[in-house]
Amino acid sequence: MSGRPLSETPREIYRIAWLPGTDVLHGTCHCGREHSSQDPIEMWEWMLAHPQGHEPQADQGQGSSR
């Protein structure tokens, strides 16, 4: 650890939830973009490839290169 309080440490939060009654996983990237998949490996690859494959929701449709 860097010795800094956790509140000062930049964090990226990834969330994956299982949709009960299905084989579907629903993920939310730290940028706010969402994705669903039945394959957990594909889901993590999508998230960890950020920003490739998705852009922050605020930039959708604006042609941003982030």
Short mmCIF file of C-alpha atoms in Angstrom, two decimals:
data_model
loop_
_atom_site.label_atom_id
_atom_site.label_comp_id
_atom_site.label_asym_id
_atom_site.label_seq_id
_atom_site.Cartn_x
_atom_site.Cartn_y
_atom_site.Cartn_z
CA MET A 1 0.00 0.00 0.00
CA SER A 2 1.09 3.57 -0.57
CA GLY A 3 0.24 4.70 2.95
CA ARG A 4 -2.53 6.96 1.66
CA PRO A 5 -6.04 6.59 3.08
CA LEU A 6 -8.36 4.51 0.89
CA SER A 7 -10.57 7.55 0.34
CA GLU A 8 -7.67 9.21 -1.53
CA THR A 9 -6.81 6.17 -3.65
CA PRO A 10 -8.27 6.23 -7.18
CA ARG A 11 -10.50 3.20 -7.68
CA GLU A 12 -12.14 1.49 -10.60
CA ILE A 13 -15.21 -0.46 -9.58
CA TYR A 14 -16.48 -3.32 -11.71
CA ARG A 15 -19.77 -5.03 -10.89
CA ILE A 16 -21.04 -8.34 -12.21
CA ALA A 17 -24.42 -9.64 -11.12
CA TRP A 18 -26.02 -12.96 -11.92
CA LEU A 19 -29.60 -12.60 -13.13
CA PRO A 20 -31.50 -15.20 -11.03
CA GLY A 21 -33.32 -17.86 -13.00
CA THR A 22 -31.04 -17.42 -16.02
CA ASP A 23 -27.48 -18.16 -17.12
CA VAL A 24 -26.95 -14.45 -17.80
CA LEU A 25 -24.37 -12.23 -16.11
CA HIS A 26 -24.90 -8.47 -16.18
CA GLY A 27 -21.82 -6.30 -15.78
CA THR A 28 -21.34 -2.61 -15.11
CA CYS A 29 -17.97 -1.04 -15.89
CA HIS A 30 -16.48 1.77 -13.81
CA CYS A 31 -17.37 4.12 -16.70
CA GLY A 32 -21.06 3.27 -16.34
CA ARG A 33 -21.41 1.22 -19.52
CA GLU A 34 -23.35 -2.06 -19.14
CA HIS A 35 -23.02 -5.44 -20.85
CA SER A 36 -24.67 -8.86 -20.52
CA SER A 37 -23.24 -12.27 -21.37
CA GLN A 38 -23.59 -15.93 -20.46
CA ASP A 39 -19.81 -16.39 -20.58
CA PRO A 40 -17.95 -15.11 -17.47
CA ILE A 41 -14.62 -15.01 -19.33
CA GLU A 42 -16.09 -12.88 -22.11
CA MET A 43 -17.62 -10.58 -19.48
CA TRP A 44 -14.28 -9.98 -17.71
CA GLU A 45 -12.44 -9.52 -21.02
CA TRP A 46 -15.01 -6.87 -22.02
CA MET A 47 -14.58 -5.02 -18.71
CA LEU A 48 -10.80 -5.19 -18.55
CA ALA A 49 -10.45 -4.06 -22.18
CA HIS A 50 -11.85 -0.63 -21.19
CA PRO A 51 -12.13 1.63 -23.10
CA GLN A 52 -11.85 -0.68 -26.11
CA GLY A 53 -15.27 -1.99 -27.06
CA HIS A 54 -17.17 0.65 -25.14
CA GLU A 55 -17.12 4.30 -24.23
CA PRO A 56 -18.45 6.11 -21.17
CA GLN A 57 -22.21 6.63 -21.45
CA ALA A 58 -21.86 10.42 -21.53
CA ASP A 59 -19.74 10.11 -24.71
CA GLN A 60 -22.01 7.76 -26.67
CA GLY A 61 -22.97 9.10 -30.05
CA GLN A 62 -20.52 12.00 -29.85
CA GLY A 63 -17.64 10.27 -31.61
CA SER A 64 -15.29 10.51 -28.64
CA SER A 65 -11.98 8.66 -28.96
CA ARG A 66 -11.57 7.99 -25.23
#
